[in-house]
Amino acid sequence: MRKTAVNIARLLLALTFILSGFVKAVDPLGTQYKIHDYLAAIGLASLVPDFGTLASSVILSATEFLLGICLLFAIRRRLVSKIVVVLMTVMTLLTLWLAIDDPVTDCGCFGDALVLTNWQTFWKNVVLLAAALIVWRYPLDMPRLISESNQWIVMNYSAFFILVIIAGRSLYTLPQFDFRPYHVGTNLREGWQRMLEGEDSPYTEFFIESTDEGEDITEAVLGSQGYTFLLVAPHLENANDSQFDRLNSIYEYCLENGYQFYCLTASTQRGIGRWQDITGAEYPFCNTDETTLKTVIRSNPGLLLLNDGVIIRKWSHNTLPSDEELGDRLEGSPLGRLPNDNAAEKILWILTWFVLPLVLLTIADRLWAWSKWLRRKKKNNNPLNSEHKIMRKKIVAGNWKMNMNLQDGIALAKELNETLKADKPNCGVVICTPFIHLASIAQFLDQDIIGLGAENCADKEKGAFTGEVSAEMVKSTGAQYVILGHSERREYYKETPEILKEKVLLAQKNGLKVIFCIGESLAEREAGKQNEVVKAELEGSVFNLSEEDFRKIVIAYEPIWAIGTGKTATAEQAEEIHAYIRSIIAEKYGNAVAEDTTILYGGSCKASNAPELFAKPDIDGGLIGGASLKCADFKGIIDAWKK
Ligand code: PEP
């Protein structure tokens, strides 16, 4: 039920972010104008240069699109869900302000593709914020669509697609999807006439005035039969003049063939004169409302071709038609007809070149993961095959408890260091010592061979807790490990699952690897409750961790009745409960995590019984108390991995 809710929220967010990022990237200039409107509403428009707003437009659209992709594929789940909560909180507050103050009429969330009122946008954001909170609370409930090792392909491919193919191409040419009322196929003449008749219309600001007498010539221009070229340049002062030759020759072509050609601009007479000086333009200039011109075409300048008042072509200044393309006369040229490219074809193109490769990659990745899982399962089912042990780390860890003064401890650590340097172990070795030894031993211990750990740490970060030692202090000595949840601490110092949970979190926060002890008492074993006990201990203190953090934990199963008593669990007894522990880890975190978790056995483990214990498939080493206090005894246990 919870997982279903999280995944519904995830899909809702993913699809909304992908759609909203996509429609913005399709029209980077439109998004730039909207950003400019927002800045104008708060009086900052003059402080941000055009390239700043354009860069923000591209960054914003790509970020939204990629966040959507991350949610869809469950990539970097925790980080992404946090970013989405922050983003949605900001957006919800912003749109509340828009709804109340109305400084801009359309928020522009979905570009021109879907225009919402400010209040509709606010309520939409409230729903999305609720979804973001659900996803943020349980990010790991989103199953991955692609394994971690292949996520970079999805991210790079999506970033290339949105930045280069969509935003870059739209900027160079024109938006690939035109949602404005001036798209190819629009009958401008009819639309404009309906506006004159008083119908609700998007063309109320569309007018063309001659620059000399200020006469309204809209009707004459739109009403004329045949072909009309409209060169649209909202601002000639900052229009791109690199193609002026091409524009002049298109004008000549019009003169030769009797077609109309006008340049529509919102520039002043001075701006027009400057353009004429630079480009030698001889075509007539007319004035039109600036915002309308920016809506007509997303290029400065851009060219429109009308036939009988219908827009049949649009070109950016980078893609103006050549003489060959124009042909002798437009009547006989393909350019003189409405093109038959339609939205369905463009959508199909995107499906083929963006969606399909990702779907194929996902299928291949899942098949690969599935075959890997099958292979591993097959191997693990074969009792002769113990290769799976190689997957997880084998460890022999010593727990010195409250033994040895500083000098004796240093001497033992030195002896062990020399011994293991001379005869390299076949497994990870750790010694966990009283706090007082840590800093001194860390000075000389070869930590590539022997890890160093504490036997405990505080459940508080720092402050007035006399006598306590924090995780951060342990880490600062040079130690890497800490034993937590040892039965002696649970029993004598009343450490509850809640306290241990805090300790584990603090230890991990400070970069310590936790050796987490669990195990049942004699009475519990006799009552057959051992499974119940270890399960509750894991649930109480470590099953709250994310998969990533749980992977850093080493479990030590230590039946209390075997600790320091000389009574060892038989290898079969130990294996049975180790296998059970692994199965509940698998239930919680999945097989892969369970297979990689190191589970140590502790309780009167000696050189004599270690080989038999360690030979069991689910026993990955030992946590050694008494026998770790003498170098030779400890080495004997370490060497069990060599047998
Ligand atoms: C321990 O206390 O962690 C332990 C396993 O002790 P011993 O080896 O002495 O039983």
XYZ file of C-alpha atoms and ligand atoms in Angstrom, residues 399 401 486 488 558 562-565 602-605 623-627, ligand 1:
28
model
C 37.076 -7.527 21.025
C 36.712 -5.733 26.208
C 27.234 -6.075 22.308
C 27.290 -6.971 27.667
C 26.735 -13.870 19.269
C 28.243 -18.915 24.307
C 30.095 -15.690 25.143
C 33.012 -16.270 27.462
C 31.443 -19.504 28.701
C 31.011 -14.794 18.114
C 31.010 -16.876 21.281
C 33.954 -18.931 22.543
C 35.454 -19.093 19.066
C 34.091 -11.726 16.552
C 36.574 -12.950 19.079
C 36.681 -12.023 22.754
C 39.024 -13.955 25.057
C 41.072 -15.488 22.256
C 32.587 -11.379 22.568
O 32.432 -10.920 23.691
O 32.353 -10.695 21.597
C 33.015 -12.785 22.449
C 32.773 -13.434 21.344
O 33.656 -13.280 23.524
P 34.359 -14.727 23.627
O 35.048 -14.981 22.317
O 35.272 -14.578 24.751
O 33.243 -15.697 23.861
